[in-house]
N, C-alpha and C. Protein backbone atom coordinates (compact mmCIF):
# COMPACT_ATOMS: atom_id res chain seq x y z
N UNK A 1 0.81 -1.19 0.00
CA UNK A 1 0.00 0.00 0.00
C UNK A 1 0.85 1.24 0.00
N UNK A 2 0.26 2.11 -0.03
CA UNK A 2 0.83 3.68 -0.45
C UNK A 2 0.89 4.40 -1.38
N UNK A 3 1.85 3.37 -2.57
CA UNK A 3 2.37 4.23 -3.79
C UNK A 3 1.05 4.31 -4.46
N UNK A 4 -0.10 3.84 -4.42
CA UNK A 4 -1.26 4.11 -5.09
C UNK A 4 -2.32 4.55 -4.23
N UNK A 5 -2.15 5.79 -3.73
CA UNK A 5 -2.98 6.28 -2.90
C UNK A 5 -3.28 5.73 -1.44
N UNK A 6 -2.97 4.21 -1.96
CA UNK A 6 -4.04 3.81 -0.14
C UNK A 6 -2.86 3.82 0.97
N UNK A 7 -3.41 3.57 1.91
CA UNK A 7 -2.76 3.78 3.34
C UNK A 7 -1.33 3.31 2.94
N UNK A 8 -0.40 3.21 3.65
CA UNK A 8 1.18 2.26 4.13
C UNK A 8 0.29 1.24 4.64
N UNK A 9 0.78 -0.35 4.48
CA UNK A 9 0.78 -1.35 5.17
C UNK A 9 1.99 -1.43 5.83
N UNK A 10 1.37 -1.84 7.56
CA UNK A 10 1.96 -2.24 8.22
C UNK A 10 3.01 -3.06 8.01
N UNK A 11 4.46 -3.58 8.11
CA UNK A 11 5.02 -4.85 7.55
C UNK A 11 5.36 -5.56 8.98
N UNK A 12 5.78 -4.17 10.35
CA UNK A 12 6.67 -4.77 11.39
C UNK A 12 6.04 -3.81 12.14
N UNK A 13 6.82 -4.13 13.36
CA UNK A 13 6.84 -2.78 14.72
C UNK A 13 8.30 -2.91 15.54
N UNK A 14 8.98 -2.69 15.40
CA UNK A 14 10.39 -2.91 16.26
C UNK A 14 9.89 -1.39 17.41
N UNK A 15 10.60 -2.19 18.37
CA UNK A 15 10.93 -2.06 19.89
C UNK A 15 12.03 -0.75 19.88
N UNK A 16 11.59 0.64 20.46
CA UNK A 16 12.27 1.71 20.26
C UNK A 16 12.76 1.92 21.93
N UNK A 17 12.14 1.46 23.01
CA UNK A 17 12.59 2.09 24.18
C UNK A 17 11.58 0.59 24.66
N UNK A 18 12.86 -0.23 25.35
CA UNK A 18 12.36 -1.51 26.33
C UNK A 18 12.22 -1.64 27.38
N UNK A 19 11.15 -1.96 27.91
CA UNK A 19 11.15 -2.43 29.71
C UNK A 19 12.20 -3.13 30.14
N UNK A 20 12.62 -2.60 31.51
CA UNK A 20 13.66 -3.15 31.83
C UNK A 20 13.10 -5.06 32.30
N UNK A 21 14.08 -5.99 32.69
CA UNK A 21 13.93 -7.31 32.79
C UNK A 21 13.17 -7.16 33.62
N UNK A 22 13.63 -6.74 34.77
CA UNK A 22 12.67 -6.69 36.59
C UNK A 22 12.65 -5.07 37.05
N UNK A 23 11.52 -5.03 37.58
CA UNK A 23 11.29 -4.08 38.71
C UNK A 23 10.35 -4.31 39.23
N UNK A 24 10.27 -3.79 40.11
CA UNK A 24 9.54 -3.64 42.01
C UNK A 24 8.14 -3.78 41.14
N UNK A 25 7.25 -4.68 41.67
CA UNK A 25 5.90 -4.75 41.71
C UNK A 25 5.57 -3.09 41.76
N UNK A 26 4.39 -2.95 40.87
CA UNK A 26 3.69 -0.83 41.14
C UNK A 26 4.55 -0.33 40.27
N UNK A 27 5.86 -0.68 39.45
CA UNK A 27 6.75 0.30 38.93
C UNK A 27 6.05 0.60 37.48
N UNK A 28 5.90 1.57 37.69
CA UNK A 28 5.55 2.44 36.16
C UNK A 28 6.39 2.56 34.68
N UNK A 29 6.21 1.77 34.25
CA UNK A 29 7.22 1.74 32.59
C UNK A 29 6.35 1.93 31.42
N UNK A 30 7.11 3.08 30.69
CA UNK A 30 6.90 3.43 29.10
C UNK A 30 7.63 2.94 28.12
N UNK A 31 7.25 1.56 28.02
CA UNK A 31 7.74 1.31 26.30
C UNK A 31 7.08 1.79 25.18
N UNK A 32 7.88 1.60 24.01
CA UNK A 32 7.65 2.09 23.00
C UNK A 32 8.22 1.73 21.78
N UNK A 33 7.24 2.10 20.53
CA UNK A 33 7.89 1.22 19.45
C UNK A 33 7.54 1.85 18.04
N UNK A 34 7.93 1.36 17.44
CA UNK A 34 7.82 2.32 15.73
C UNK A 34 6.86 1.15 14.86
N UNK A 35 5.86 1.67 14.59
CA UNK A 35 5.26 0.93 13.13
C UNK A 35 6.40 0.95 11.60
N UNK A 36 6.46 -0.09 11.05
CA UNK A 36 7.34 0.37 10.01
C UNK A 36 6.21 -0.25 8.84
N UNK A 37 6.72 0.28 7.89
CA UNK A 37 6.41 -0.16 6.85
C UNK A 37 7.73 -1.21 5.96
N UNK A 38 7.33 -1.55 4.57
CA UNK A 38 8.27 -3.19 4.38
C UNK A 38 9.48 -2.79 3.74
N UNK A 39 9.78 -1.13 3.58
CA UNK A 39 11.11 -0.49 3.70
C UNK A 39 11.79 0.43 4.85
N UNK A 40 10.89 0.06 6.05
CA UNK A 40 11.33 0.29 7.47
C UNK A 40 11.09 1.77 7.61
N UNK A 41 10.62 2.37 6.71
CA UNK A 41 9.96 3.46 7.33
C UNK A 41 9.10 4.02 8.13
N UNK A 42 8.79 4.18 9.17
CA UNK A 42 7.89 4.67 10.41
C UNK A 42 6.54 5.29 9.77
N UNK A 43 5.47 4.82 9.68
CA UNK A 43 4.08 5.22 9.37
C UNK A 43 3.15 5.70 10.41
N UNK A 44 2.55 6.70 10.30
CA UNK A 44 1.30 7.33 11.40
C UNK A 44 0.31 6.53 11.26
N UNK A 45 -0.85 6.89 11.93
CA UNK A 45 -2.31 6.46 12.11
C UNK A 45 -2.74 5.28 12.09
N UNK A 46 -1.55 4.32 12.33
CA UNK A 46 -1.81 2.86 12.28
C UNK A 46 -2.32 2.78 13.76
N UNK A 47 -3.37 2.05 13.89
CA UNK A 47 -3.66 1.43 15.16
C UNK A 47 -3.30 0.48 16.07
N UNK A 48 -2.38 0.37 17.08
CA UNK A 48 -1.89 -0.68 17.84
C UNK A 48 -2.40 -1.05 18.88
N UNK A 49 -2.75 -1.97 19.69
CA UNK A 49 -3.58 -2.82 20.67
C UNK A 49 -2.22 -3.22 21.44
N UNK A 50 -2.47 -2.95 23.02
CA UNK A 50 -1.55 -2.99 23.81
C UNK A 50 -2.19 -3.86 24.84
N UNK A 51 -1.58 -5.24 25.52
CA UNK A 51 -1.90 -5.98 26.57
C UNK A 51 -0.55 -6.54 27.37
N UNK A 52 -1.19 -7.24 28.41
CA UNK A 52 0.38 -7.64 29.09
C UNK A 52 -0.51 -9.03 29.49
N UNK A 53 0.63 -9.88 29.96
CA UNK A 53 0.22 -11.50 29.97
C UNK A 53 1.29 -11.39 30.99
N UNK A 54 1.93 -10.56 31.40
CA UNK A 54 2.83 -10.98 32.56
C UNK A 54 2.24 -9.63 34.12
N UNK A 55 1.03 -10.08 34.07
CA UNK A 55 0.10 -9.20 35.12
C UNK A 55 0.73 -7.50 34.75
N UNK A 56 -0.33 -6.77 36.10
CA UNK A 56 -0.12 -5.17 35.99
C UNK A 56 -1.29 -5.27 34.66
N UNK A 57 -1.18 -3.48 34.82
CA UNK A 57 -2.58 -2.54 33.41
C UNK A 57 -1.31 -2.47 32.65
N UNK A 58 -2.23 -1.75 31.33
CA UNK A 58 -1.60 -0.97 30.35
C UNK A 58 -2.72 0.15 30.04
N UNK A 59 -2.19 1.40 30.19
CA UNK A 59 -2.89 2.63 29.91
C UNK A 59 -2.23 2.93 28.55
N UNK A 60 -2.40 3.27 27.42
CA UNK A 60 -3.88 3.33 26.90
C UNK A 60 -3.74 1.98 26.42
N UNK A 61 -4.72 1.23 26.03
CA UNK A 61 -4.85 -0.06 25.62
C UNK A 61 -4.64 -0.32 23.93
N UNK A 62 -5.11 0.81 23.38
CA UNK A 62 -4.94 1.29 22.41
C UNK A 62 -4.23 2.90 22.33
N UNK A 63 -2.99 2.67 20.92
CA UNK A 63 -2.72 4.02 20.78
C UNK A 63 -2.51 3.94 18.99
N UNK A 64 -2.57 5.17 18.79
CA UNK A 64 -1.93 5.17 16.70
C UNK A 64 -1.14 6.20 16.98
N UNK A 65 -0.32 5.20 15.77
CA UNK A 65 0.89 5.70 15.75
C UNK A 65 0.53 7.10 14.66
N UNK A 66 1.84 8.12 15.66
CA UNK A 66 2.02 9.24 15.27
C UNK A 66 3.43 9.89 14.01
N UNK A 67 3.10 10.78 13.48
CA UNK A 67 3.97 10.56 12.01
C UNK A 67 4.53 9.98 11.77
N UNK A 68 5.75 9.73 12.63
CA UNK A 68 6.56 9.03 12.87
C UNK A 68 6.72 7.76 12.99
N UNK A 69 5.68 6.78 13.12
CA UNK A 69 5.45 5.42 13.58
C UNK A 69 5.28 5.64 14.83
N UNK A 70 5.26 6.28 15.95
CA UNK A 70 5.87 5.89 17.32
C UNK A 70 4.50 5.72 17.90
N UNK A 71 4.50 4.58 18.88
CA UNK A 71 3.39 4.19 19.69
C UNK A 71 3.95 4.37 21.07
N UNK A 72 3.05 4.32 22.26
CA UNK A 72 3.86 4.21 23.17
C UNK A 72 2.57 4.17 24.53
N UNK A 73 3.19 3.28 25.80
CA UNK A 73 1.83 2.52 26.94
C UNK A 73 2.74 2.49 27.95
N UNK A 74 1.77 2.98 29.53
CA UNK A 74 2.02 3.31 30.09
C UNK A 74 2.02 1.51 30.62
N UNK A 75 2.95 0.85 31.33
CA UNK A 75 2.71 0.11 31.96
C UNK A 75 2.85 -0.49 33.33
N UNK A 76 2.00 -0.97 34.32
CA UNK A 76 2.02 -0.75 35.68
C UNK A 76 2.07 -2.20 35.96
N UNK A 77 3.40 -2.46 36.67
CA UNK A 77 3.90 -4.22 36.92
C UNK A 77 2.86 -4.37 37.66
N UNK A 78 2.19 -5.64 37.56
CA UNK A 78 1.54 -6.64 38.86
C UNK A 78 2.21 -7.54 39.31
N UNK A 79 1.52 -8.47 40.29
CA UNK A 79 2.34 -9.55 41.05
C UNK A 79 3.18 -10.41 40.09
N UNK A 80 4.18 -11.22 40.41
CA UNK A 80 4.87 -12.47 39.45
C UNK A 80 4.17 -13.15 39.03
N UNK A 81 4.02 -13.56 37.53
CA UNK A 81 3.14 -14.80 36.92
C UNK A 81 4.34 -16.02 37.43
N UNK A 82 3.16 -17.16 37.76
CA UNK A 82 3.92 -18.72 37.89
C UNK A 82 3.99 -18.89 36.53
């Protein structure tokens, strides 16, 4: 998509700013990441869906990416998953 009017397709999302391995249960982390397109260019208004499987929220659950590709979720550790 693009060169003929329609949107950029999505191809990837690489990891721009990573949660660290561990911190303190309650610790507040902002990762973040770039939409690319399939010549790695960073695309806006794509929609990304944000969850965690290793407990804690994620504020916003959803975000789109801004000119740039960049997405980015607030995330709040919960207890240790077994």
């Amino acid at each position: 998509g693009g060169g003929d009017g329609s949107p950029p397709t999505p191809a990837s999302l690489a990891i721009v700013t990573a949660p660290p391995t561990s911190a303190p249960v309650g610790t507040a982390l902002t990762p973040s990441a770039r939409v690319l397109d399939a010549g790695g260019r960073g695309i806006g208004g794509i929609i990304v869906s944000f969850a965690t499987s290793a407990g804690g929220t994620v504020a916003p659950a959803v975000d789109t990416s801004d000119a740039d590709g960049l997405v980015s979720v607030q995330w709040t550790l919960g207890g240790a998953c077994a």
